[in-house]
Amino acid sequence: MTLMDEAKKGNIPPQIHKVAEKEGIDPEIVRKYVAEGLITIPKNVRRDASPKAIGKCMGVKVNANVGTSRDFVDVEDEVEKAKTAVKYGADSIMDLSTGGDLDSTRKLLMETVDVPFGTVPIYQAASSQKTVVDMTSDDIINTVRKHAEDGVDFVTIHAGVNQNALQRLRKGERVMDVVSRGGSFTIAWMIHNEQENPLYSEFDYLIEIAREYDMTLSLGDGMRPGCIHDASDNAKFMEFITLGELVKEARKSNVQTFVEGPGHVAADEVQLSVQSMKKLCHEAPLYLLGPLVTDIAPGYDHITGAIGGTIAGMSGADFLCMTTPAEHLALPTADDIREGAIITKIAAHAADLTRQGQREKARKTDFQMAQARRDLDWEKQFDIAIDSEKPAAIRQSRKTGSDACSMCGELCALKIVQDALKVNTK
Amino acid sequence: MTLMDEAKKGNIPPQIHKVAEKEGIDPEIVRKYVAEGLITIPKNVRRDASPKAIGKCMGVKVNANVGTSRDFVDVEDEVEKAKTAVKYGADSIMDLSTGGDLDSTRKLLMETVDVPFGTVPIYQAASSQKTVVDMTSDDIINTVRKHAEDGVDFVTIHAGVNQNALQRLRKGERVMDVVSRGGSFTIAWMIHNEQENPLYSEFDYLIEIAREYDMTLSLGDGMRPGCIHDASDNAKFMEFITLGELVKEARKSNVQTFVEGPGHVAADEVQLSVQSMKKLCHEAPLYLLGPLVTDIAPGYDHITGAIGGTIAGMSGADFLCMTTPAEHLALPTADDIREGAIITKIAAHAADLTRQGQREKARKTDFQMAQARRDLDWEKQFDIAIDSEKPAAIRQSRKTGSDACSMCGELCALKIVQDALKVNTK
């Protein structure tokens, strides 16, 4: 039985109890939303990580991508990155390796972390070939099965990249065409082989595989815009129409899904973009890669992503894929991952402060921080902070005798007004 | 004649021509908005810095605060910070010094930078006394005159902190009362001396001073919330009602103003907050200190501020005061200022991409970046980037033989799809 089977029957298995407790939501409500496909708890029957719930009324979750590239194959480094990501707040890890021994890397990373684990099987199918167009349809599908057997909790399937979307891409006026790696492999394959994308044409079979292992299907965003100019065009909307249809198919077989979204989107288009995706995909949990709200800040795309991620989370997105300072530039280091995790966590929390089901709980934390700040209780502030290390180091580096901070010292507004109001409390 | 005198007469003086050219807006439109008080170009008759326009249809501007504290008096350090801020994109500098020889520090800083220069005169009035409540009403007013005579382009005046606002503060349920330094000095003074705030009761006289030197009045946000919990309460709205009345008074005398706003505001309240301020203050240019969208990220408040700043700029805010990683913790270093400047500039640009009058121009830059990225033209990308140094260093540190980046190498989506579409372009 899949989790959705259970939920539809009215059962509340342990992972629903666990997430309900963490999220502060009645288990019966979580069960109901899992049954309806509005909450996804990715968990392969062969793996037993700490469950995380993504979707309606749940806190916004954060994913970290790790993995080798063809140019940099250092598995220990990737293990370190995965550990760092989880330490600093990532709720899930995706292995996007394309270099070295992919099977052993995946296995090692899965053993390293105790959070839901995702992959993009087509990376392995493509990486095993001389050029990506040499994959067979069977290579593509069989790699998905292999990952399911290995215990992967969720796989990205670029099933919306079909001839219909490709037609819109050709007719459109994009500057950057396709920037999704999986999307590009699929399109190159479709053009070269003059065939429909097997991830689309054989989606029924993928559902069977997913059902067998209760693996979640993350419906990939192959047409995601790579720049502000390309956002929210016909190719993108065409893909979402298809993904919405596939969400319905998966739900019929009680297979959990979430849907991936863009990308690069100007700040005033994020709400429209998120709400359209939610609508077209029947309120399936939404997993966003960004959105980055400008193209011109390489080196700072963890921040352009946090800006877009906050607006998106506020508008209904449920799951944010972190970007790092290395985005668009290079394979990230562990330090980049740490920075990306913290800053994406900030965006997730800023969104939680506004989200149905999470607002009250999230605000309690900020309230406690405000009290600690008012009381100039520094240890408590560092304790509550999303990252304790950096603020403690900054304060330590410029500490004075005062219990206030070195910005204002004895001219601290808090101290002055507290004293004034104490003297005269009429 | 003040700039607003000229504008109302239909004249277009050189600074209007200069900003109109920089902003890509018809000088006649800029003149009209200056006449109506919707655009402010701060410039003291005694100082001749590069003019910057703040307000309707103008790009969002960025201010950097520098200045000594009582605990850290290193004037050379502050000069370095001011230079750094302008180098990395600050459009104006405010000197918030409270330690050492304030007159010579201010003079030196004003000579250092070629951008509009602001101060908070009450800091000097208060710092000259043993405790802030010992200032006389004359000390407060005369320091404003002194700064005007020195050529300061804009001064923050906490004129909205009056008995009416204080009454709401006492009745309210704030956790942090007052976190504005100038606001706290004023309130402590009002309570101790049992008098109305002279910056409010003698506002007519302040207008005379401002008129004489064509100095802009920045109407300070003394009641700004210091935490998410305290946002958008009666004390804050009471202050805005007052500030709106004072904006009208200043406009009658053709004195330019802008209005300062909060502070700490949850992401879903930023638009409401900005639009209310704009409405109550008759569309005067709005200068925001943040807003920080969560309290629990000390060490990262340049980022919580960039998130809030983007949403605010999109909603109508015109001028963002940068925060730095040291916010709430310590006096910032030059390095903190560099980081704060770049990241606040990112927020300003992300907002410009959505703003009336700036949208088209801002999008051209992102379009050029997208082209450079598509073409894997790295030098051009670094050239267009808001900060060129960091992305170039990241790429250099993990460079490979490929012209793509080390994330994907030869599995670059851009290259693969470009090749595929070239082969088959039906």
Short mmCIF file of N, CA and C in Angstrom, two decimals, chain B residues 74-224:
data_model
loop_
_atom_site.label_atom_id
_atom_site.label_comp_id
_atom_site.label_asym_id
_atom_site.label_seq_id
_atom_site.Cartn_x
_atom_site.Cartn_y
_atom_site.Cartn_z
N ASP B 74 36.82 56.16 14.84
CA ASP B 74 37.94 56.08 13.91
C ASP B 74 37.48 56.73 12.61
N VAL B 75 37.78 58.00 12.49
CA VAL B 75 37.22 58.79 11.39
C VAL B 75 37.69 58.26 10.03
N GLU B 76 38.96 57.83 9.97
CA GLU B 76 39.47 57.31 8.71
C GLU B 76 38.67 56.08 8.27
N ASP B 77 38.28 55.30 9.24
CA ASP B 77 37.49 54.11 8.98
C ASP B 77 36.13 54.51 8.38
N GLU B 78 35.56 55.56 8.91
CA GLU B 78 34.25 56.01 8.40
C GLU B 78 34.38 56.57 6.99
N VAL B 79 35.49 57.26 6.74
CA VAL B 79 35.75 57.77 5.38
C VAL B 79 35.85 56.59 4.40
N GLU B 80 36.55 55.57 4.83
CA GLU B 80 36.70 54.38 4.01
C GLU B 80 35.33 53.73 3.74
N LYS B 81 34.49 53.68 4.76
CA LYS B 81 33.15 53.10 4.60
C LYS B 81 32.32 53.91 3.61
N ALA B 82 32.40 55.23 3.71
CA ALA B 82 31.62 56.07 2.81
C ALA B 82 32.07 55.87 1.36
N LYS B 83 33.39 55.80 1.17
CA LYS B 83 33.93 55.57 -0.19
C LYS B 83 33.47 54.21 -0.71
N THR B 84 33.57 53.21 0.15
CA THR B 84 33.17 51.84 -0.23
C THR B 84 31.70 51.81 -0.63
N ALA B 85 30.87 52.46 0.18
CA ALA B 85 29.42 52.45 -0.09
C ALA B 85 29.14 53.04 -1.47
N VAL B 86 29.77 54.16 -1.78
CA VAL B 86 29.50 54.81 -3.07
C VAL B 86 30.07 53.96 -4.21
N LYS B 87 31.26 53.41 -4.00
CA LYS B 87 31.86 52.55 -5.03
C LYS B 87 30.93 51.39 -5.39
N TYR B 88 30.27 50.82 -4.40
CA TYR B 88 29.42 49.65 -4.65
C TYR B 88 27.96 50.00 -4.85
N GLY B 89 27.67 51.28 -5.06
CA GLY B 89 26.33 51.60 -5.54
C GLY B 89 25.45 52.47 -4.67
N ALA B 90 25.91 52.93 -3.51
CA ALA B 90 25.05 53.79 -2.70
C ALA B 90 24.81 55.12 -3.43
N ASP B 91 23.58 55.60 -3.39
CA ASP B 91 23.22 56.86 -4.04
C ASP B 91 23.32 58.04 -3.09
N SER B 92 23.40 57.77 -1.80
CA SER B 92 23.53 58.84 -0.81
C SER B 92 24.20 58.27 0.42
N ILE B 93 24.73 59.17 1.23
CA ILE B 93 25.40 58.77 2.48
C ILE B 93 24.76 59.57 3.62
N MET B 94 24.49 58.86 4.70
CA MET B 94 24.09 59.57 5.92
C MET B 94 25.18 59.37 6.98
N ASP B 95 25.52 60.47 7.65
CA ASP B 95 26.49 60.42 8.74
C ASP B 95 25.72 60.35 10.05
N LEU B 96 25.82 59.23 10.73
CA LEU B 96 25.10 59.04 12.00
C LEU B 96 26.06 59.06 13.18
N SER B 97 27.14 59.77 13.04
CA SER B 97 28.16 59.77 14.10
C SER B 97 27.62 60.22 15.44
N THR B 98 28.10 59.56 16.48
CA THR B 98 27.76 59.98 17.84
C THR B 98 29.00 60.03 18.74
N GLY B 99 30.18 59.73 18.17
CA GLY B 99 31.39 59.75 18.98
C GLY B 99 32.48 60.60 18.34
N GLY B 100 33.32 61.23 19.17
CA GLY B 100 34.43 62.04 18.67
C GLY B 100 33.97 63.44 18.29
N ASP B 101 34.77 64.12 17.45
CA ASP B 101 34.46 65.49 17.04
C ASP B 101 33.47 65.44 15.87
N LEU B 102 32.22 65.66 16.19
CA LEU B 102 31.17 65.42 15.19
C LEU B 102 31.24 66.43 14.03
N ASP B 103 31.60 67.67 14.33
CA ASP B 103 31.64 68.68 13.26
C ASP B 103 32.71 68.35 12.22
N SER B 104 33.90 68.01 12.70
CA SER B 104 34.98 67.74 11.73
C SER B 104 34.73 66.43 11.00
N THR B 105 34.14 65.46 11.68
CA THR B 105 33.82 64.18 11.01
C THR B 105 32.83 64.43 9.88
N ARG B 106 31.80 65.20 10.18
CA ARG B 106 30.79 65.48 9.17
C ARG B 106 31.40 66.20 7.96
N LYS B 107 32.22 67.19 8.27
CA LYS B 107 32.85 67.98 7.20
C LYS B 107 33.70 67.07 6.30
N LEU B 108 34.50 66.22 6.94
CA LEU B 108 35.38 65.34 6.19
C LEU B 108 34.57 64.38 5.32
N LEU B 109 33.54 63.81 5.88
CA LEU B 109 32.72 62.86 5.12
C LEU B 109 32.05 63.56 3.94
N MET B 110 31.59 64.80 4.15
CA MET B 110 30.93 65.53 3.06
C MET B 110 31.89 65.83 1.92
N GLU B 111 33.16 66.02 2.29
CA GLU B 111 34.17 66.27 1.24
C GLU B 111 34.53 64.97 0.51
N THR B 112 34.34 63.87 1.21
CA THR B 112 34.77 62.58 0.65
C THR B 112 33.89 62.12 -0.50
N VAL B 113 32.58 62.34 -0.36
CA VAL B 113 31.66 61.73 -1.35
C VAL B 113 30.95 62.78 -2.18
N ASP B 114 30.63 62.38 -3.40
CA ASP B 114 29.97 63.28 -4.35
C ASP B 114 28.51 62.86 -4.56
N VAL B 115 27.84 62.54 -3.47
CA VAL B 115 26.41 62.16 -3.55
C VAL B 115 25.67 62.95 -2.47
N PRO B 116 24.35 63.02 -2.55
CA PRO B 116 23.59 63.71 -1.51
C PRO B 116 23.96 63.18 -0.13
N PHE B 117 24.00 64.11 0.81
CA PHE B 117 24.53 63.80 2.14
C PHE B 117 23.50 64.15 3.20
N GLY B 118 23.22 63.21 4.08
CA GLY B 118 22.21 63.44 5.11
C GLY B 118 22.74 63.25 6.52
N THR B 119 22.04 63.83 7.48
CA THR B 119 22.40 63.67 8.89
C THR B 119 21.12 63.57 9.73
N VAL B 120 21.32 63.26 11.01
CA VAL B 120 20.22 63.30 11.99
C VAL B 120 20.68 64.26 13.08
N PRO B 121 20.36 65.56 12.93
CA PRO B 121 20.95 66.56 13.82
C PRO B 121 20.74 66.26 15.31
N ILE B 122 19.64 65.62 15.65
CA ILE B 122 19.40 65.40 17.09
C ILE B 122 20.46 64.47 17.70
N TYR B 123 21.13 63.67 16.87
CA TYR B 123 22.22 62.85 17.41
C TYR B 123 23.30 63.75 17.99
N GLN B 124 23.59 64.83 17.25
CA GLN B 124 24.64 65.73 17.75
C GLN B 124 24.15 66.49 18.98
N ALA B 125 22.91 66.95 18.92
CA ALA B 125 22.36 67.69 20.07
C ALA B 125 22.40 66.80 21.32
N ALA B 126 22.04 65.54 21.14
CA ALA B 126 22.00 64.62 22.29
C ALA B 126 23.40 64.23 22.74
N SER B 127 24.29 63.99 21.76
CA SER B 127 25.63 63.51 22.10
C SER B 127 26.44 64.55 22.84
N SER B 128 26.08 65.82 22.68
CA SER B 128 26.82 66.90 23.35
C SER B 128 26.47 66.99 24.83
N GLN B 129 25.43 66.28 25.23
CA GLN B 129 24.98 66.38 26.62
C GLN B 129 25.39 65.13 27.41
N LYS B 130 25.31 65.25 28.72
CA LYS B 130 25.61 64.10 29.57
C LYS B 130 24.53 63.03 29.36
N THR B 131 23.29 63.42 29.46
CA THR B 131 22.21 62.49 29.09
C THR B 131 21.30 63.22 28.11
N VAL B 132 20.58 62.45 27.31
CA VAL B 132 19.83 63.05 26.20
C VAL B 132 18.75 64.02 26.69
N VAL B 133 18.24 63.80 27.90
CA VAL B 133 17.15 64.66 28.36
C VAL B 133 17.65 66.06 28.75
N ASP B 134 18.96 66.24 28.82
CA ASP B 134 19.51 67.55 29.19
C ASP B 134 19.52 68.56 28.04
N MET B 135 19.29 68.10 26.81
CA MET B 135 19.22 69.05 25.68
C MET B 135 18.15 70.10 25.97
N THR B 136 18.37 71.33 25.47
CA THR B 136 17.27 72.28 25.50
C THR B 136 16.58 72.24 24.13
N SER B 137 15.42 72.81 24.09
CA SER B 137 14.70 72.92 22.84
C SER B 137 15.55 73.68 21.81
N ASP B 138 16.25 74.69 22.27
CA ASP B 138 17.12 75.46 21.37
C ASP B 138 18.27 74.61 20.84
N ASP B 139 18.84 73.77 21.71
CA ASP B 139 19.92 72.87 21.24
C ASP B 139 19.43 72.06 20.04
N ILE B 140 18.22 71.54 20.18
CA ILE B 140 17.68 70.66 19.14
C ILE B 140 17.52 71.43 17.82
N ILE B 141 16.88 72.59 17.91
CA ILE B 141 16.61 73.37 16.70
C ILE B 141 17.90 73.94 16.10
N ASN B 142 18.78 74.43 16.98
CA ASN B 142 20.01 75.07 16.47
C ASN B 142 20.94 74.08 15.78
N THR B 143 20.89 72.83 16.20
CA THR B 143 21.73 71.84 15.51
C THR B 143 21.22 71.62 14.09
N VAL B 144 19.91 71.67 13.92
CA VAL B 144 19.37 71.56 12.56
C VAL B 144 19.90 72.73 11.71
N ARG B 145 19.86 73.95 12.29
CA ARG B 145 20.38 75.12 11.56
C ARG B 145 21.86 74.95 11.21
N LYS B 146 22.61 74.48 12.17
CA LYS B 146 24.05 74.28 11.98
C LYS B 146 24.31 73.34 10.80
N HIS B 147 23.57 72.23 10.75
CA HIS B 147 23.77 71.27 9.66
C HIS B 147 23.37 71.88 8.32
N ALA B 148 22.32 72.69 8.34
CA ALA B 148 21.90 73.37 7.11
C ALA B 148 23.02 74.30 6.63
N GLU B 149 23.58 75.04 7.55
CA GLU B 149 24.67 75.97 7.21
C GLU B 149 25.89 75.22 6.68
N ASP B 150 26.10 74.02 7.20
CA ASP B 150 27.26 73.22 6.77
C ASP B 150 27.08 72.61 5.38
N GLY B 151 25.85 72.72 4.85
CA GLY B 151 25.64 72.22 3.50
C GLY B 151 25.01 70.84 3.42
N VAL B 152 24.50 70.34 4.54
CA VAL B 152 23.87 69.01 4.53
C VAL B 152 22.65 69.04 3.59
N ASP B 153 22.51 68.02 2.76
CA ASP B 153 21.45 68.02 1.74
C ASP B 153 20.10 67.59 2.28
N PHE B 154 20.11 66.66 3.24
CA PHE B 154 18.83 66.28 3.87
C PHE B 154 19.05 65.90 5.33
N VAL B 155 18.10 66.31 6.17
CA VAL B 155 18.20 65.99 7.60
C VAL B 155 16.96 65.22 8.03
N THR B 156 17.19 64.24 8.88
CA THR B 156 16.06 63.50 9.46
C THR B 156 15.55 64.26 10.67
N ILE B 157 14.26 64.51 10.65
CA ILE B 157 13.57 65.25 11.70
C ILE B 157 12.46 64.34 12.23
N HIS B 158 12.54 63.96 13.48
CA HIS B 158 11.52 63.05 14.04
C HIS B 158 10.32 63.87 14.54
N ALA B 159 9.68 64.53 13.60
CA ALA B 159 8.62 65.48 13.96
C ALA B 159 7.29 64.78 14.21
N GLY B 160 7.20 63.52 13.81
CA GLY B 160 5.94 62.81 14.01
C GLY B 160 5.83 62.19 15.40
N VAL B 161 6.93 62.24 16.14
CA VAL B 161 6.93 61.71 17.51
C VAL B 161 6.36 62.80 18.43
N ASN B 162 5.05 62.93 18.47
CA ASN B 162 4.44 63.96 19.32
C ASN B 162 3.61 63.31 20.43
N GLN B 163 2.98 64.13 21.23
CA GLN B 163 2.22 63.59 22.37
C GLN B 163 1.13 62.61 21.91
N ASN B 164 0.59 62.92 20.73
CA ASN B 164 -0.45 62.09 20.16
C ASN B 164 0.06 60.67 19.88
N ALA B 165 1.26 60.58 19.31
CA ALA B 165 1.85 59.27 19.02
C ALA B 165 2.27 58.59 20.32
N LEU B 166 2.82 59.37 21.25
CA LEU B 166 3.26 58.82 22.53
C LEU B 166 2.09 58.18 23.29
N GLN B 167 0.95 58.87 23.21
CA GLN B 167 -0.27 58.35 23.84
C GLN B 167 -0.61 56.95 23.27
N ARG B 168 -0.50 56.80 21.96
CA ARG B 168 -0.79 55.49 21.33
C ARG B 168 0.26 54.45 21.72
N LEU B 169 1.48 54.91 21.86
CA LEU B 169 2.54 53.98 22.28
C LEU B 169 2.23 53.44 23.67
N ARG B 170 1.84 54.33 24.57
CA ARG B 170 1.52 53.91 25.94
C ARG B 170 0.32 52.96 25.97
N LYS B 171 -0.65 53.22 25.13
CA LYS B 171 -1.86 52.40 25.10
C LYS B 171 -1.65 51.05 24.41
N GLY B 172 -0.61 50.98 23.61
CA GLY B 172 -0.42 49.81 22.76
C GLY B 172 0.24 48.66 23.51
N GLU B 173 0.53 47.61 22.77
CA GLU B 173 1.10 46.42 23.39
C GLU B 173 2.38 46.00 22.69
N ARG B 174 3.24 46.98 22.45
CA ARG B 174 4.49 46.65 21.79
C ARG B 174 5.41 45.83 22.68
N VAL B 175 6.20 44.98 22.03
CA VAL B 175 7.24 44.28 22.77
C VAL B 175 8.45 45.19 22.93
N MET B 176 8.74 45.99 21.88
CA MET B 176 10.02 46.71 21.85
C MET B 176 9.88 48.23 21.97
N ASP B 177 8.69 48.73 22.22
CA ASP B 177 8.48 50.18 22.32
C ASP B 177 9.13 50.91 21.14
N VAL B 178 10.24 51.61 21.40
CA VAL B 178 10.82 52.45 20.35
C VAL B 178 12.23 51.97 20.04
N VAL B 179 12.53 51.76 18.77
CA VAL B 179 13.86 51.31 18.38
C VAL B 179 14.58 52.34 17.52
N SER B 180 13.87 53.40 17.15
CA SER B 180 14.51 54.50 16.43
C SER B 180 15.34 55.28 17.44
N ARG B 181 16.62 55.48 17.13
CA ARG B 181 17.47 56.18 18.08
C ARG B 181 16.97 57.62 18.28
N GLY B 182 16.73 58.31 17.16
CA GLY B 182 16.22 59.68 17.27
C GLY B 182 14.86 59.72 17.95
N GLY B 183 14.04 58.74 17.63
CA GLY B 183 12.73 58.65 18.28
C GLY B 183 12.87 58.48 19.79
N SER B 184 13.84 57.66 20.18
CA SER B 184 14.01 57.40 21.62
C SER B 184 14.51 58.66 22.34
N PHE B 185 15.43 59.40 21.70
CA PHE B 185 15.91 60.64 22.32
C PHE B 185 14.73 61.59 22.54
N THR B 186 13.92 61.69 21.50
CA THR B 186 12.79 62.63 21.53
C THR B 186 11.79 62.25 22.61
N ILE B 187 11.46 60.96 22.66
CA ILE B 187 10.47 60.52 23.64
C ILE B 187 11.00 60.66 25.06
N ALA B 188 12.25 60.28 25.28
CA ALA B 188 12.82 60.44 26.62
C ALA B 188 12.78 61.91 27.03
N TRP B 189 13.09 62.77 26.06
CA TRP B 189 13.09 64.23 26.32
C TRP B 189 11.67 64.70 26.64
N MET B 190 10.71 64.27 25.86
CA MET B 190 9.32 64.69 26.06
C MET B 190 8.80 64.26 27.43
N ILE B 191 9.11 63.03 27.81
CA ILE B 191 8.62 62.52 29.09
C ILE B 191 9.30 63.26 30.25
N HIS B 192 10.62 63.37 30.15
CA HIS B 192 11.37 64.01 31.23
C HIS B 192 10.98 65.48 31.40
N ASN B 193 10.87 66.17 30.27
CA ASN B 193 10.63 67.61 30.33
C ASN B 193 9.13 67.97 30.29
N GLU B 194 8.31 66.95 30.19
CA GLU B 194 6.86 67.17 30.13
C GLU B 194 6.49 68.25 29.11
N GLN B 195 7.06 68.16 27.95
CA GLN B 195 6.78 69.13 26.89
C GLN B 195 6.53 68.40 25.57
N GLU B 196 5.95 69.15 24.63
CA GLU B 196 5.79 68.63 23.28
C GLU B 196 7.17 68.60 22.61
N ASN B 197 7.33 67.68 21.70
CA ASN B 197 8.56 67.57 20.91
C ASN B 197 8.78 68.85 20.10
N PRO B 198 9.89 69.56 20.33
CA PRO B 198 10.12 70.83 19.61
C PRO B 198 10.21 70.65 18.09
N LEU B 199 10.62 69.45 17.65
CA LEU B 199 10.69 69.23 16.20
C LEU B 199 9.29 69.22 15.58
N TYR B 200 8.30 68.99 16.43
CA TYR B 200 6.91 69.07 15.98
C TYR B 200 6.35 70.48 16.23
N SER B 201 6.50 70.96 17.47
CA SER B 201 5.86 72.24 17.82
C SER B 201 6.52 73.41 17.08
N GLU B 202 7.78 73.26 16.72
CA GLU B 202 8.45 74.36 15.99
C GLU B 202 8.74 73.97 14.54
N PHE B 203 7.87 73.14 14.00
CA PHE B 203 8.10 72.67 12.62
C PHE B 203 8.10 73.83 11.61
N ASP B 204 7.29 74.86 11.88
CA ASP B 204 7.27 76.02 10.99
C ASP B 204 8.65 76.68 10.89
N TYR B 205 9.31 76.72 12.02
CA TYR B 205 10.64 77.34 12.03
C TYR B 205 11.64 76.45 11.28
N LEU B 206 11.48 75.14 11.44
CA LEU B 206 12.36 74.21 10.70
C LEU B 206 12.15 74.36 9.20
N ILE B 207 10.91 74.61 8.81
CA ILE B 207 10.64 74.83 7.39
C ILE B 207 11.39 76.09 6.90
N GLU B 208 11.40 77.11 7.74
CA GLU B 208 12.13 78.34 7.36
C GLU B 208 13.61 78.07 7.13
N ILE B 209 14.20 77.32 8.09
CA ILE B 209 15.63 76.97 7.95
C ILE B 209 15.83 76.18 6.65
N ALA B 210 15.01 75.17 6.46
CA ALA B 210 15.14 74.30 5.29
C ALA B 210 15.01 75.12 4.01
N ARG B 211 14.07 76.05 4.02
CA ARG B 211 13.83 76.89 2.85
C ARG B 211 15.05 77.75 2.53
N GLU B 212 15.64 78.28 3.58
CA GLU B 212 16.79 79.18 3.40
C GLU B 212 17.94 78.48 2.66
N TYR B 213 18.15 77.19 2.98
CA TYR B 213 19.28 76.46 2.37
C TYR B 213 18.81 75.44 1.33
N ASP B 214 17.53 75.46 1.03
CA ASP B 214 16.92 74.45 0.17
C ASP B 214 17.32 73.04 0.61
N MET B 215 17.27 72.84 1.90
CA MET B 215 17.61 71.55 2.48
C MET B 215 16.34 70.69 2.54
N THR B 216 16.48 69.43 2.19
CA THR B 216 15.33 68.52 2.22
C THR B 216 15.06 68.04 3.64
N LEU B 217 13.79 67.97 4.00
CA LEU B 217 13.42 67.42 5.30
C LEU B 217 13.01 65.95 5.12
N SER B 218 13.76 65.08 5.77
CA SER B 218 13.41 63.66 5.79
C SER B 218 12.62 63.42 7.06
N LEU B 219 11.34 63.18 6.91
CA LEU B 219 10.45 63.10 8.08
C LEU B 219 10.59 61.73 8.73
N GLY B 220 11.25 61.74 9.86
CA GLY B 220 11.75 60.51 10.49
C GLY B 220 10.66 59.61 11.05
N ASP B 221 11.03 58.36 11.15
CA ASP B 221 10.12 57.29 11.50
C ASP B 221 10.42 56.87 12.94
N GLY B 222 10.10 57.76 13.88
CA GLY B 222 10.45 57.51 15.28
C GLY B 222 9.70 56.36 15.90
N MET B 223 8.55 56.06 15.36
CA MET B 223 7.70 54.99 15.91
C MET B 223 7.85 53.69 15.13
N ARG B 224 8.91 53.58 14.36
CA ARG B 224 9.00 52.38 13.52
C ARG B 224 9.09 51.13 14.38
#
